[in-house]
PDB file of C-alpha atoms in Angstrom:
ATOM      1  CA  MET A1422      -8.029 -25.003  26.142  1.00  0.00           C
ATOM      2  CA  PRO A1423      -4.615 -26.592  25.676  1.00  0.00           C
ATOM      3  CA  PRO A1424      -1.771 -24.920  26.997  1.00  0.00           C
ATOM      4  CA  LEU A1425      -0.178 -24.460  23.657  1.00  0.00           C
ATOM      5  CA  VAL A1426      -3.169 -22.554  22.145  1.00  0.00           C
ATOM      6  CA  LEU A1427      -3.487 -20.381  25.328  1.00  0.00           C
ATOM      7  CA  PHE A1428       0.243 -19.599  25.236  1.00  0.00           C
ATOM      8  CA  VAL A1429      -0.084 -18.293  21.603  1.00  0.00           C
ATOM      9  CA  VAL A1430      -3.300 -16.385  21.957  1.00  0.00           C
ATOM     10  CA  LYS A1431      -2.254 -14.586  25.199  1.00  0.00           C
ATOM     11  CA  ASN A1432       1.164 -13.573  23.682  1.00  0.00           C
ATOM     12  CA  LEU A1433      -0.362 -12.575  20.259  1.00  0.00           C
ATOM     13  CA  ALA A1434      -3.149 -10.552  22.178  1.00  0.00           C
ATOM     14  CA  THR A1435      -0.690  -8.903  24.386  1.00  0.00           C
ATOM     15  CA  GLY A1436       1.534  -7.847  21.468  1.00  0.00           C
ATOM     16  CA  ALA A1437      -1.390  -6.684  19.601  1.00  0.00           C
ATOM     17  CA  ILE A1438      -2.688  -4.363  22.472  1.00  0.00           C
ATOM     18  CA  ILE A1439       0.786  -2.961  22.658  1.00  0.00           C
ATOM     19  CA  GLY A1440       0.916  -2.245  18.938  1.00  0.00           C
ATOM     20  CA  LEU A1441      -2.641  -0.544  19.110  1.00  0.00           C
ATOM     21  CA  THR A1442      -1.383   1.492  21.835  1.00  0.00           C
ATOM     22  CA  VAL A1443       1.734   2.713  19.980  1.00  0.00           C
ATOM     23  CA  ALA A1444      -0.534   3.307  16.871  1.00  0.00           C
ATOM     24  CA  CYS A1445      -2.943   5.473  18.815  1.00  0.00           C
ATOM     25  CA  TRP A1446      -0.112   7.513  20.424  1.00  0.00           C
ATOM     26  CA  LEU A1447       1.276   8.015  17.043  1.00  0.00           C
ATOM     27  CA  LEU A1448      -1.937   9.150  15.407  1.00  0.00           C
ATOM     28  CA  ALA A1449      -2.708  11.424  18.448  1.00  0.00           C
ATOM     29  CA  PHE A1450       0.549  12.972  19.286  1.00  0.00           C
ATOM     30  CA  GLY A1451       3.218  11.957  16.684  1.00  0.00           C
ATOM     31  CA  THR A1452       3.844  12.709  13.004  1.00  0.00           C
ATOM     32  CA  LEU A1453       1.033  10.470  11.756  1.00  0.00           C
ATOM     33  CA  GLY A1454      -1.673  12.529  12.889  1.00  0.00           C
ATOM     34  CA  SER A1455      -0.397  15.527  11.218  1.00  0.00           C
ATOM     35  CA  HIS A1456      -0.756  13.789   7.673  1.00  0.00           C
ATOM     36  CA  LEU A1457      -4.447  13.089   8.163  1.00  0.00           C
ATOM     37  CA  SER A1458      -7.019  15.395   6.690  1.00  0.00           C
ATOM     38  CA  SER A1459      -9.647  17.291   8.976  1.00  0.00           C
ATOM     39  CA  GLY A1460     -12.491  16.223   7.079  1.00  0.00           C
ATOM     40  CA  GLY A1461     -12.692  13.071   8.941  1.00  0.00           C
ATOM     41  CA  GLY A1462     -12.730  10.608   5.946  1.00  0.00           C
ATOM     42  CA  ASP A1463      -9.662   8.824   6.739  1.00  0.00           C
ATOM     43  CA  TYR A1464     -10.864   5.833   8.410  1.00  0.00           C
ATOM     44  CA  VAL A1465      -9.140   3.363   6.093  1.00  0.00           C
ATOM     45  CA  ALA A1466      -5.852   4.947   6.603  1.00  0.00           C
ATOM     46  CA  VAL A1467      -6.097   4.897  10.453  1.00  0.00           C
ATOM     47  CA  GLY A1468      -7.367   1.381  10.079  1.00  0.00           C
ATOM     48  CA  MET A1469      -4.482   0.194   7.915  1.00  0.00           C
ATOM     49  CA  VAL A1470      -1.930   1.805  10.216  1.00  0.00           C
ATOM     50  CA  ALA A1471      -3.447   0.389  13.414  1.00  0.00           C
ATOM     51  CA  TYR A1472      -3.696  -3.327  11.820  1.00  0.00           C
ATOM     52  CA  SER A1473      -0.259  -3.092  10.508  1.00  0.00           C
ATOM     53  CA  MET A1474       1.197  -2.042  13.940  1.00  0.00           C
ATOM     54  CA  ALA A1475      -1.026  -4.677  15.802  1.00  0.00           C
ATOM     55  CA  SER A1476      -0.026  -7.526  13.524  1.00  0.00           C
ATOM     56  CA  CYS A1477       3.594  -6.680  13.626  1.00  0.00           C
ATOM     57  CA  PHE A1478       3.958  -6.222  17.450  1.00  0.00           C
ATOM     58  CA  GLY A1479       1.910  -9.147  18.167  1.00  0.00           C
ATOM     59  CA  MET A1480       4.039 -11.452  15.958  1.00  0.00           C
ATOM     60  CA  GLY A1481       6.981 -10.023  17.309  1.00  0.00           C
ATOM     61  CA  PHE A1482       5.754 -10.404  21.035  1.00  0.00           C
ATOM     62  CA  LEU A1483       5.031 -14.163  20.176  1.00  0.00           C
ATOM     63  CA  ALA A1484       8.288 -14.696  18.628  1.00  0.00           C
ATOM     64  CA  THR A1485       9.992 -13.204  21.499  1.00  0.00           C
ATOM     65  CA  ALA A1486       8.133 -15.432  24.021  1.00  0.00           C
ATOM     66  CA  LEU A1487       8.838 -18.625  21.951  1.00  0.00           C
ATOM     67  CA  MET A1488      12.369 -17.734  21.696  1.00  0.00           C
ATOM     68  CA  PHE A1489      12.547 -17.438  25.579  1.00  0.00           C
ATOM     69  CA  LEU A1490      10.592 -20.524  26.256  1.00  0.00           C
ATOM     70  CA  GLU A1491      12.193 -23.291  27.967  1.00  0.00           C
TER      71      GLU A1491
END
């Protein structure tokens, strides 16, 4: 795999994992978990929060890595 592709995939995945961790923490212990109903039909809402956090953190991590690249 070319070094540039490896660099992009590695940094996007690292940021996405950080974003998913933050989203899970917010859903479990933060204020987002209290807004969900106890019925268990909120899979779409949880998925949207997890996807948005993972994509934002992933792109932010990649942008930061590119900024500090020499």
